[in-house]
């Protein structure tokens, strides 16, 4: 079965509205925006004839877009003067057509545990959809008239949908006995792999109002985990400047460095032996400027 452990991270508590407007009353903030994402993702797959492992790059080999704008939304509930609960969502959906696959490789569909082969020269349509949700809590450790500094804990979940459609072969169940894939049946179809993995993170955040109505803020978050055949890490660093454009509206411009790196091995068993199929390295570096508008009440 296709096992995954996916790491995903974040924190919205950096939001100036969530930390700078310190009152005893509850307050709520909604933020929508976009940032420019530069993505890098690949998996180490197996050559069925030689048994050798090589990297299959989603952007370079399968032609998925490397750079594009990424939409997001955020919600923050602030209460009891220092406490903040936040949730947000961002999506990166990409599809591309590869007219000619350079190398032959095999993989297993976790939905049916069957082994599939994509041969060199095949045409392939690839979909890689990534949705990231975060839920967390922040607490203001220090407060002043024009500054706030706090710490946060959170839970990040990444939803990944990978689909291959085109000239795909279905390998014989006995193929793994000799690490070859000569016996297969042509079976053009969509092979879909979906996985989720919630992981914790810790972080710090702060804001400073350097002139009335203008605030600079930032946050940094990190986590790392390793268990079984899975290891992963996340770094999330953000800095931004926000200004009031009305009684309840703010505009924000900033820069975000956001990198998730997850590795997990995929193996199948045949008889009393285990055979290696692929090492999936999912490296998503969302790095670039971000813009947003926020409403609070």
PDB file of C-alpha atoms in Angstrom:
ATOM      1  CA  UNK A   1       0.000   0.000   0.000  1.00  0.00           C
ATOM      2  CA  UNK A   2       1.228   3.483  -0.778  1.00  0.00           C
ATOM      3  CA  UNK A   3       2.280   4.948   2.578  1.00  0.00           C
ATOM      4  CA  UNK A   4       2.822   8.579   3.071  1.00  0.00           C
ATOM      5  CA  UNK A   5       3.788  10.970   5.664  1.00  0.00           C
ATOM      6  CA  UNK A   6       3.484  14.416   4.523  1.00  0.00           C
ATOM      7  CA  UNK A   7       4.496  17.447   6.237  1.00  0.00           C
ATOM      8  CA  UNK A   8       2.970  20.678   5.876  1.00  0.00           C
ATOM      9  CA  UNK A   9       3.270  23.722   7.906  1.00  0.00           C
ATOM     10  CA  UNK A  10       2.366  27.247   8.716  1.00  0.00           C
ATOM     11  CA  UNK A  11       1.059  29.851  11.079  1.00  0.00           C
ATOM     12  CA  UNK A  12      -1.208  32.739  10.652  1.00  0.00           C
ATOM     13  CA  UNK A  13      -0.665  34.211  14.035  1.00  0.00           C
ATOM     14  CA  UNK A  14       1.768  36.607  12.398  1.00  0.00           C
ATOM     15  CA  UNK A  15      -1.260  38.444  11.106  1.00  0.00           C
ATOM     16  CA  UNK A  16      -1.054  41.908  12.640  1.00  0.00           C
ATOM     17  CA  UNK A  17      -4.779  42.046  13.109  1.00  0.00           C
ATOM     18  CA  UNK A  18      -4.598  38.837  15.045  1.00  0.00           C
ATOM     19  CA  UNK A  19      -1.935  40.122  17.399  1.00  0.00           C
ATOM     20  CA  UNK A  20      -1.762  43.870  17.275  1.00  0.00           C
ATOM     21  CA  UNK A  21      -5.363  44.678  18.095  1.00  0.00           C
ATOM     22  CA  UNK A  22      -5.117  43.605  21.723  1.00  0.00           C
ATOM     23  CA  UNK A  23      -8.395  44.102  23.517  1.00  0.00           C
ATOM     24  CA  UNK A  24     -10.313  41.950  25.961  1.00  0.00           C
ATOM     25  CA  UNK A  25     -13.117  41.606  23.441  1.00  0.00           C
ATOM     26  CA  UNK A  26     -13.243  38.854  20.848  1.00  0.00           C
ATOM     27  CA  UNK A  27     -12.257  39.861  17.336  1.00  0.00           C
ATOM     28  CA  UNK A  28     -12.296  38.092  13.980  1.00  0.00           C
ATOM     29  CA  UNK A  29     -10.232  38.599  10.850  1.00  0.00           C
ATOM     30  CA  UNK A  30     -10.577  37.300   7.292  1.00  0.00           C
ATOM     31  CA  UNK A  31      -7.743  37.555   4.794  1.00  0.00           C
ATOM     32  CA  UNK A  32      -7.635  36.629   1.094  1.00  0.00           C
ATOM     33  CA  UNK A  33      -4.709  36.995  -1.237  1.00  0.00           C
ATOM     34  CA  UNK A  34      -2.119  35.333  -3.416  1.00  0.00           C
ATOM     35  CA  UNK A  35       1.611  34.818  -3.565  1.00  0.00           C
ATOM     36  CA  UNK A  36       4.010  33.851  -6.304  1.00  0.00           C
ATOM     37  CA  UNK A  37       5.074  30.242  -5.863  1.00  0.00           C
ATOM     38  CA  UNK A  38       8.195  28.602  -7.240  1.00  0.00           C
ATOM     39  CA  UNK A  39       7.706  24.827  -6.988  1.00  0.00           C
ATOM     40  CA  UNK A  40      10.150  21.943  -7.207  1.00  0.00           C
ATOM     41  CA  UNK A  41       8.910  18.342  -6.916  1.00  0.00           C
ATOM     42  CA  UNK A  42      10.255  14.979  -7.987  1.00  0.00           C
ATOM     43  CA  UNK A  43      10.198  11.301  -7.136  1.00  0.00           C
ATOM     44  CA  UNK A  44      12.931   8.696  -7.422  1.00  0.00           C
ATOM     45  CA  UNK A  45      11.482   5.886  -9.533  1.00  0.00           C
ATOM     46  CA  UNK A  46      12.696   2.463 -10.644  1.00  0.00           C
ATOM     47  CA  UNK A  47      13.856   1.377 -14.106  1.00  0.00           C
ATOM     48  CA  UNK A  48      12.072  -1.981 -14.560  1.00  0.00           C
ATOM     49  CA  UNK A  49      14.785  -3.465 -16.798  1.00  0.00           C
ATOM     50  CA  UNK A  50      17.876  -2.613 -14.792  1.00  0.00           C
ATOM     51  CA  UNK A  51      16.393  -2.096 -11.338  1.00  0.00           C
ATOM     52  CA  UNK A  52      18.222   1.225 -11.189  1.00  0.00           C
ATOM     53  CA  UNK A  53      16.720   4.247  -9.466  1.00  0.00           C
ATOM     54  CA  UNK A  54      16.599   7.689 -11.069  1.00  0.00           C
ATOM     55  CA  UNK A  55      14.856  11.011 -10.279  1.00  0.00           C
ATOM     56  CA  UNK A  56      11.693  11.873 -12.220  1.00  0.00           C
ATOM     57  CA  UNK A  57      11.202  15.637 -12.053  1.00  0.00           C
ATOM     58  CA  UNK A  58       7.595  16.844 -12.242  1.00  0.00           C
ATOM     59  CA  UNK A  59       8.621  20.212 -13.658  1.00  0.00           C
ATOM     60  CA  UNK A  60      11.524  19.316 -15.986  1.00  0.00           C
ATOM     61  CA  UNK A  61      10.482  15.830 -17.130  1.00  0.00           C
ATOM     62  CA  UNK A  62       6.682  16.060 -16.967  1.00  0.00           C
ATOM     63  CA  UNK A  63       6.361  19.769 -17.844  1.00  0.00           C
ATOM     64  CA  UNK A  64       4.346  20.968 -14.835  1.00  0.00           C
ATOM     65  CA  UNK A  65       4.498  24.740 -14.368  1.00  0.00           C
ATOM     66  CA  UNK A  66       7.326  25.778 -12.077  1.00  0.00           C
ATOM     67  CA  UNK A  67       6.154  29.317 -11.274  1.00  0.00           C
ATOM     68  CA  UNK A  68       2.600  30.552 -10.764  1.00  0.00           C
ATOM     69  CA  UNK A  69       0.401  32.579  -8.418  1.00  0.00           C
ATOM     70  CA  UNK A  70      -1.036  30.678  -5.472  1.00  0.00           C
ATOM     71  CA  UNK A  71      -4.364  31.752  -3.895  1.00  0.00           C
ATOM     72  CA  UNK A  72      -4.926  31.532  -0.137  1.00  0.00           C
ATOM     73  CA  UNK A  73      -7.361  32.541   2.576  1.00  0.00           C
ATOM     74  CA  UNK A  74      -6.942  32.896   6.337  1.00  0.00           C
ATOM     75  CA  UNK A  75      -9.196  33.274   9.366  1.00  0.00           C
ATOM     76  CA  UNK A  76      -8.200  34.336  12.899  1.00  0.00           C
ATOM     77  CA  UNK A  77     -10.239  34.413  16.102  1.00  0.00           C
ATOM     78  CA  UNK A  78      -8.621  36.501  18.868  1.00  0.00           C
ATOM     79  CA  UNK A  79      -9.946  36.345  22.436  1.00  0.00           C
ATOM     80  CA  UNK A  80      -9.053  37.035  26.080  1.00  0.00           C
ATOM     81  CA  UNK A  81      -6.500  39.674  25.152  1.00  0.00           C
ATOM     82  CA  UNK A  82      -3.620  37.314  24.251  1.00  0.00           C
ATOM     83  CA  UNK A  83      -5.073  34.191  22.623  1.00  0.00           C
ATOM     84  CA  UNK A  84      -5.517  33.486  18.883  1.00  0.00           C
ATOM     85  CA  UNK A  85      -6.944  30.537  16.985  1.00  0.00           C
ATOM     86  CA  UNK A  86      -6.229  30.449  13.264  1.00  0.00           C
ATOM     87  CA  UNK A  87      -7.033  28.385  10.191  1.00  0.00           C
ATOM     88  CA  UNK A  88      -5.987  28.888   6.572  1.00  0.00           C
ATOM     89  CA  UNK A  89      -5.937  27.152   3.196  1.00  0.00           C
ATOM     90  CA  UNK A  90      -3.780  27.450   0.084  1.00  0.00           C
ATOM     91  CA  UNK A  91      -3.953  25.542  -3.211  1.00  0.00           C
ATOM     92  CA  UNK A  92      -1.481  24.711  -5.967  1.00  0.00           C
ATOM     93  CA  UNK A  93      -3.110  22.780  -8.826  1.00  0.00           C
ATOM     94  CA  UNK A  94      -1.144  21.893 -11.970  1.00  0.00           C
ATOM     95  CA  UNK A  95      -1.744  19.754 -15.065  1.00  0.00           C
ATOM     96  CA  UNK A  96       0.521  19.248 -18.080  1.00  0.00           C
ATOM     97  CA  UNK A  97       0.831  17.056 -21.179  1.00  0.00           C
ATOM     98  CA  UNK A  98       4.084  15.267 -21.940  1.00  0.00           C
ATOM     99  CA  UNK A  99       4.196  14.273 -25.632  1.00  0.00           C
ATOM    100  CA  UNK A 100       7.219  11.997 -25.224  1.00  0.00           C
ATOM    101  CA  UNK A 101       8.428  10.336 -22.003  1.00  0.00           C
ATOM    102  CA  UNK A 102      12.218  10.086 -22.006  1.00  0.00           C
ATOM    103  CA  UNK A 103      12.687   7.079 -19.686  1.00  0.00           C
ATOM    104  CA  UNK A 104      10.788   3.949 -18.652  1.00  0.00           C
ATOM    105  CA  UNK A 105       9.663   3.733 -15.023  1.00  0.00           C
ATOM    106  CA  UNK A 106       7.295   1.755 -12.798  1.00  0.00           C
ATOM    107  CA  UNK A 107       5.155   2.603  -9.780  1.00  0.00           C
ATOM    108  CA  UNK A 108       2.358   1.113  -7.681  1.00  0.00           C
ATOM    109  CA  UNK A 109      -1.171   2.505  -7.431  1.00  0.00           C
ATOM    110  CA  UNK A 110      -2.157   2.482  -3.725  1.00  0.00           C
ATOM    111  CA  UNK A 111      -5.824   2.150  -4.660  1.00  0.00           C
ATOM    112  CA  UNK A 112      -5.383  -1.356  -6.093  1.00  0.00           C
ATOM    113  CA  UNK A 113      -1.767  -2.316  -5.199  1.00  0.00           C
ATOM    114  CA  UNK A 114      -1.051  -3.052  -8.868  1.00  0.00           C
ATOM    115  CA  UNK A 115       2.244  -2.213 -10.519  1.00  0.00           C
ATOM    116  CA  UNK A 116       2.179   0.043 -13.586  1.00  0.00           C
ATOM    117  CA  UNK A 117       4.782   0.876 -16.204  1.00  0.00           C
ATOM    118  CA  UNK A 118       5.268   4.044 -18.240  1.00  0.00           C
ATOM    119  CA  UNK A 119       7.533   3.288 -21.184  1.00  0.00           C
ATOM    120  CA  UNK A 120       9.916   5.620 -22.941  1.00  0.00           C
ATOM    121  CA  UNK A 121       8.195   7.349 -25.838  1.00  0.00           C
ATOM    122  CA  UNK A 122       4.762   7.219 -24.217  1.00  0.00           C
ATOM    123  CA  UNK A 123       2.401  10.189 -24.120  1.00  0.00           C
ATOM    124  CA  UNK A 124       1.336  11.196 -20.634  1.00  0.00           C
ATOM    125  CA  UNK A 125      -0.969  13.677 -18.962  1.00  0.00           C
ATOM    126  CA  UNK A 126       0.156  14.480 -15.425  1.00  0.00           C
ATOM    127  CA  UNK A 127      -1.826  16.153 -12.648  1.00  0.00           C
ATOM    128  CA  UNK A 128      -0.319  17.215  -9.331  1.00  0.00           C
ATOM    129  CA  UNK A 129      -2.737  19.025  -7.002  1.00  0.00           C
ATOM    130  CA  UNK A 130      -1.552  20.223  -3.608  1.00  0.00           C
ATOM    131  CA  UNK A 131      -3.845  21.720  -0.958  1.00  0.00           C
ATOM    132  CA  UNK A 132      -2.448  22.814   2.390  1.00  0.00           C
ATOM    133  CA  UNK A 133      -4.561  23.438   5.482  1.00  0.00           C
ATOM    134  CA  UNK A 134      -3.261  24.653   8.823  1.00  0.00           C
ATOM    135  CA  UNK A 135      -4.956  24.909  12.193  1.00  0.00           C
ATOM    136  CA  UNK A 136      -3.247  26.323  15.238  1.00  0.00           C
ATOM    137  CA  UNK A 137      -3.073  28.421  18.366  1.00  0.00           C
ATOM    138  CA  UNK A 138      -0.959  31.462  19.214  1.00  0.00           C
ATOM    139  CA  UNK A 139      -0.307  33.209  22.534  1.00  0.00           C
ATOM    140  CA  UNK A 140       1.111  36.738  22.972  1.00  0.00           C
ATOM    141  CA  UNK A 141       4.033  36.443  25.368  1.00  0.00           C
ATOM    142  CA  UNK A 142       4.863  40.158  25.370  1.00  0.00           C
ATOM    143  CA  UNK A 143       2.707  43.162  24.532  1.00  0.00           C
ATOM    144  CA  UNK A 144       3.261  46.897  24.339  1.00  0.00           C
ATOM    145  CA  UNK A 145       1.579  49.953  22.911  1.00  0.00           C
ATOM    146  CA  UNK A 146       3.141  49.357  19.520  1.00  0.00           C
ATOM    147  CA  UNK A 147       4.552  45.808  19.546  1.00  0.00           C
ATOM    148  CA  UNK A 148       3.610  42.172  20.152  1.00  0.00           C
ATOM    149  CA  UNK A 149       5.687  39.009  20.406  1.00  0.00           C
ATOM    150  CA  UNK A 150       4.274  35.511  20.770  1.00  0.00           C
ATOM    151  CA  UNK A 151       4.648  31.763  20.251  1.00  0.00           C
ATOM    152  CA  UNK A 152       2.448  29.267  18.462  1.00  0.00           C
ATOM    153  CA  UNK A 153       1.736  25.588  17.987  1.00  0.00           C
ATOM    154  CA  UNK A 154      -0.137  24.185  15.024  1.00  0.00           C
ATOM    155  CA  UNK A 155      -1.092  21.265  12.862  1.00  0.00           C
ATOM    156  CA  UNK A 156      -0.527  21.225   9.110  1.00  0.00           C
ATOM    157  CA  UNK A 157      -2.167  18.845   6.677  1.00  0.00           C
ATOM    158  CA  UNK A 158      -1.232  18.436   3.032  1.00  0.00           C
ATOM    159  CA  UNK A 159      -3.638  16.910   0.533  1.00  0.00           C
ATOM    160  CA  UNK A 160      -1.913  15.643  -2.609  1.00  0.00           C
ATOM    161  CA  UNK A 161      -3.555  14.227  -5.704  1.00  0.00           C
ATOM    162  CA  UNK A 162      -1.270  12.733  -8.329  1.00  0.00           C
ATOM    163  CA  UNK A 163      -2.772  11.402 -11.560  1.00  0.00           C
ATOM    164  CA  UNK A 164      -1.159   9.919 -14.658  1.00  0.00           C
ATOM    165  CA  UNK A 165      -3.206   9.386 -17.786  1.00  0.00           C
ATOM    166  CA  UNK A 166      -1.986   8.069 -21.127  1.00  0.00           C
ATOM    167  CA  UNK A 167      -0.008   5.122 -22.432  1.00  0.00           C
ATOM    168  CA  UNK A 168       0.385   3.172 -19.198  1.00  0.00           C
ATOM    169  CA  UNK A 169       0.970  -0.572 -18.887  1.00  0.00           C
ATOM    170  CA  UNK A 170      -0.227  -2.943 -16.178  1.00  0.00           C
ATOM    171  CA  UNK A 171       2.599  -5.247 -15.102  1.00  0.00           C
ATOM    172  CA  UNK A 172       2.273  -8.957 -14.343  1.00  0.00           C
ATOM    173  CA  UNK A 173       2.106  -9.781 -10.601  1.00  0.00           C
ATOM    174  CA  UNK A 174       5.215 -11.961 -11.018  1.00  0.00           C
ATOM    175  CA  UNK A 175       7.243  -9.146 -12.448  1.00  0.00           C
ATOM    176  CA  UNK A 176       8.809  -8.192  -9.145  1.00  0.00           C
ATOM    177  CA  UNK A 177      10.375 -11.626  -8.784  1.00  0.00           C
ATOM    178  CA  UNK A 178      13.025 -10.657 -11.311  1.00  0.00           C
ATOM    179  CA  UNK A 179      12.797  -6.848 -11.081  1.00  0.00           C
ATOM    180  CA  UNK A 180      11.730  -6.641 -14.702  1.00  0.00           C
ATOM    181  CA  UNK A 181       8.516  -5.593 -16.371  1.00  0.00           C
ATOM    182  CA  UNK A 182       8.552  -7.394 -19.692  1.00  0.00           C
ATOM    183  CA  UNK A 183       5.182  -9.059 -19.132  1.00  0.00           C
ATOM    184  CA  UNK A 184       2.530  -6.361 -19.153  1.00  0.00           C
ATOM    185  CA  UNK A 185      -0.841  -5.556 -20.667  1.00  0.00           C
ATOM    186  CA  UNK A 186      -1.478  -2.194 -22.315  1.00  0.00           C
ATOM    187  CA  UNK A 187      -3.926  -0.381 -20.091  1.00  0.00           C
ATOM    188  CA  UNK A 188      -4.252   3.356 -20.876  1.00  0.00           C
ATOM    189  CA  UNK A 189      -6.037   4.915 -17.928  1.00  0.00           C
ATOM    190  CA  UNK A 190      -5.810   7.448 -15.114  1.00  0.00           C
ATOM    191  CA  UNK A 191      -3.803   6.247 -12.134  1.00  0.00           C
ATOM    192  CA  UNK A 192      -4.650   8.370  -9.123  1.00  0.00           C
ATOM    193  CA  UNK A 193      -2.749   8.654  -5.870  1.00  0.00           C
ATOM    194  CA  UNK A 194      -4.127  10.762  -3.024  1.00  0.00           C
ATOM    195  CA  UNK A 195      -2.595  11.127   0.428  1.00  0.00           C
ATOM    196  CA  UNK A 196      -2.771  13.289   3.515  1.00  0.00           C
ATOM    197  CA  UNK A 197      -0.579  13.612   6.557  1.00  0.00           C
ATOM    198  CA  UNK A 198      -1.097  16.039   9.465  1.00  0.00           C
ATOM    199  CA  UNK A 199       2.069  17.090  11.272  1.00  0.00           C
ATOM    200  CA  UNK A 200       2.744  19.481  14.172  1.00  0.00           C
ATOM    201  CA  UNK A 201       4.817  22.636  14.117  1.00  0.00           C
ATOM    202  CA  UNK A 202       6.074  25.254  16.540  1.00  0.00           C
ATOM    203  CA  UNK A 203       6.841  28.891  15.821  1.00  0.00           C
ATOM    204  CA  UNK A 204       7.237  32.497  16.901  1.00  0.00           C
ATOM    205  CA  UNK A 205       5.659  35.695  15.578  1.00  0.00           C
ATOM    206  CA  UNK A 206       5.817  39.420  16.162  1.00  0.00           C
ATOM    207  CA  UNK A 207       4.513  42.805  15.030  1.00  0.00           C
ATOM    208  CA  UNK A 208       5.699  46.400  15.379  1.00  0.00           C
ATOM    209  CA  UNK A 209       3.751  49.555  14.502  1.00  0.00           C
ATOM    210  CA  UNK A 210       6.530  51.866  13.357  1.00  0.00           C
ATOM    211  CA  UNK A 211       4.189  54.754  12.453  1.00  0.00           C
ATOM    212  CA  UNK A 212       0.451  55.101  13.154  1.00  0.00           C
ATOM    213  CA  UNK A 213      -1.487  52.862  10.777  1.00  0.00           C
ATOM    214  CA  UNK A 214       1.619  51.085   9.461  1.00  0.00           C
ATOM    215  CA  UNK A 215       2.763  47.741  10.914  1.00  0.00           C
ATOM    216  CA  UNK A 216       5.620  45.408  10.119  1.00  0.00           C
ATOM    217  CA  UNK A 217       5.232  41.791  11.138  1.00  0.00           C
ATOM    218  CA  UNK A 218       6.669  38.357  10.639  1.00  0.00           C
ATOM    219  CA  UNK A 219       6.700  34.766  11.751  1.00  0.00           C
ATOM    220  CA  UNK A 220       8.976  31.736  11.600  1.00  0.00           C
ATOM    221  CA  UNK A 221       7.906  28.106  11.954  1.00  0.00           C
ATOM    222  CA  UNK A 222       9.657  24.773  11.822  1.00  0.00           C
ATOM    223  CA  UNK A 223       9.125  21.066  12.229  1.00  0.00           C
ATOM    224  CA  UNK A 224      10.966  17.853  11.395  1.00  0.00           C
ATOM    225  CA  UNK A 225       9.874  14.235  11.751  1.00  0.00           C
ATOM    226  CA  UNK A 226      11.174  10.758  10.970  1.00  0.00           C
ATOM    227  CA  UNK A 227       9.468   7.384  11.415  1.00  0.00           C
ATOM    228  CA  UNK A 228       9.349   4.080   9.521  1.00  0.00           C
ATOM    229  CA  UNK A 229      10.229   4.837   5.873  1.00  0.00           C
ATOM    230  CA  UNK A 230       9.234   8.476   6.103  1.00  0.00           C
ATOM    231  CA  UNK A 231      11.120  11.630   7.008  1.00  0.00           C
ATOM    232  CA  UNK A 232      10.169  15.230   6.478  1.00  0.00           C
ATOM    233  CA  UNK A 233      10.761  18.822   7.475  1.00  0.00           C
ATOM    234  CA  UNK A 234       9.216  22.226   7.003  1.00  0.00           C
ATOM    235  CA  UNK A 235      10.465  25.798   7.168  1.00  0.00           C
ATOM    236  CA  UNK A 236       8.053  28.723   6.975  1.00  0.00           C
ATOM    237  CA  UNK A 237       9.349  32.298   7.217  1.00  0.00           C
ATOM    238  CA  UNK A 238       7.255  35.356   6.415  1.00  0.00           C
ATOM    239  CA  UNK A 239       7.728  39.135   6.653  1.00  0.00           C
ATOM    240  CA  UNK A 240       5.236  41.794   5.585  1.00  0.00           C
ATOM    241  CA  UNK A 241       4.144  45.398   5.883  1.00  0.00           C
ATOM    242  CA  UNK A 242       0.482  46.219   6.485  1.00  0.00           C
ATOM    243  CA  UNK A 243      -1.439  49.472   6.380  1.00  0.00           C
ATOM    244  CA  UNK A 244      -4.973  50.496   7.266  1.00  0.00           C
ATOM    245  CA  UNK A 245      -7.194  51.537   4.355  1.00  0.00           C
ATOM    246  CA  UNK A 246     -10.370  52.042   6.386  1.00  0.00           C
ATOM    247  CA  UNK A 247     -11.864  51.354   9.773  1.00  0.00           C
ATOM    248  CA  UNK A 248     -11.924  47.594   9.222  1.00  0.00           C
ATOM    249  CA  UNK A 249      -9.711  47.023   6.184  1.00  0.00           C
ATOM    250  CA  UNK A 250      -5.982  46.451   5.759  1.00  0.00           C
ATOM    251  CA  UNK A 251      -3.689  45.848   2.801  1.00  0.00           C
ATOM    252  CA  UNK A 252      -0.557  43.743   3.171  1.00  0.00           C
ATOM    253  CA  UNK A 253       2.563  43.247   1.028  1.00  0.00           C
ATOM    254  CA  UNK A 254       5.291  40.832   2.007  1.00  0.00           C
ATOM    255  CA  UNK A 255       7.626  37.995   1.165  1.00  0.00           C
ATOM    256  CA  UNK A 256       7.245  34.323   2.070  1.00  0.00           C
ATOM    257  CA  UNK A 257       9.816  31.522   2.143  1.00  0.00           C
ATOM    258  CA  UNK A 258       7.939  28.244   2.538  1.00  0.00           C
ATOM    259  CA  UNK A 259       9.579  24.860   1.975  1.00  0.00           C
ATOM    260  CA  UNK A 260       8.275  21.364   2.636  1.00  0.00           C
ATOM    261  CA  UNK A 261      10.575  18.419   2.035  1.00  0.00           C
ATOM    262  CA  UNK A 262       9.212  14.901   2.501  1.00  0.00           C
ATOM    263  CA  UNK A 263      10.866  11.597   1.596  1.00  0.00           C
ATOM    264  CA  UNK A 264       9.226   8.209   1.808  1.00  0.00           C
ATOM    265  CA  UNK A 265      10.149   4.821   0.378  1.00  0.00           C
ATOM    266  CA  UNK A 266       7.708   2.590  -1.478  1.00  0.00           C
ATOM    267  CA  UNK A 267       8.224  -1.167  -1.496  1.00  0.00           C
ATOM    268  CA  UNK A 268       6.156  -4.191  -2.465  1.00  0.00           C
ATOM    269  CA  UNK A 269       6.397  -7.795  -1.293  1.00  0.00           C
ATOM    270  CA  UNK A 270       6.436 -10.872  -3.461  1.00  0.00           C
ATOM    271  CA  UNK A 271       6.746 -14.189  -1.680  1.00  0.00           C
ATOM    272  CA  UNK A 272       9.208 -13.746   1.144  1.00  0.00           C
ATOM    273  CA  UNK A 273      11.076 -10.896  -0.534  1.00  0.00           C
ATOM    274  CA  UNK A 274      10.611  -7.115  -0.569  1.00  0.00           C
ATOM    275  CA  UNK A 275      11.260  -5.159  -3.748  1.00  0.00           C
ATOM    276  CA  UNK A 276      11.979  -1.462  -3.946  1.00  0.00           C
ATOM    277  CA  UNK A 277       9.730   0.547  -6.299  1.00  0.00           C
ATOM    278  CA  UNK A 278      10.290   4.236  -5.639  1.00  0.00           C
ATOM    279  CA  UNK A 279      11.606   6.844  -3.254  1.00  0.00           C
ATOM    280  CA  UNK A 280       9.251   9.807  -3.403  1.00  0.00           C
ATOM    281  CA  UNK A 281      10.879  13.121  -2.649  1.00  0.00           C
ATOM    282  CA  UNK A 282       8.229  15.823  -2.521  1.00  0.00           C
ATOM    283  CA  UNK A 283       9.975  19.128  -2.248  1.00  0.00           C
ATOM    284  CA  UNK A 284       7.669  22.135  -2.457  1.00  0.00           C
ATOM    285  CA  UNK A 285       9.370  25.504  -2.172  1.00  0.00           C
ATOM    286  CA  UNK A 286       6.778  28.268  -2.279  1.00  0.00           C
ATOM    287  CA  UNK A 287       9.032  31.289  -2.353  1.00  0.00           C
ATOM    288  CA  UNK A 288       8.113  34.779  -3.450  1.00  0.00           C
ATOM    289  CA  UNK A 289       6.097  37.957  -2.838  1.00  0.00           C
ATOM    290  CA  UNK A 290       2.582  37.858  -1.418  1.00  0.00           C
ATOM    291  CA  UNK A 291      -0.310  40.320  -1.474  1.00  0.00           C
ATOM    292  CA  UNK A 292      -3.533  40.265   0.531  1.00  0.00           C
ATOM    293  CA  UNK A 293      -6.531  42.236   1.756  1.00  0.00           C
ATOM    294  CA  UNK A 294      -7.959  41.753   5.235  1.00  0.00           C
ATOM    295  CA  UNK A 295     -11.242  42.563   6.940  1.00  0.00           C
ATOM    296  CA  UNK A 296     -11.678  42.438  10.710  1.00  0.00           C
ATOM    297  CA  UNK A 297     -14.546  43.028  13.093  1.00  0.00           C
TER     298      UNK A 297
END
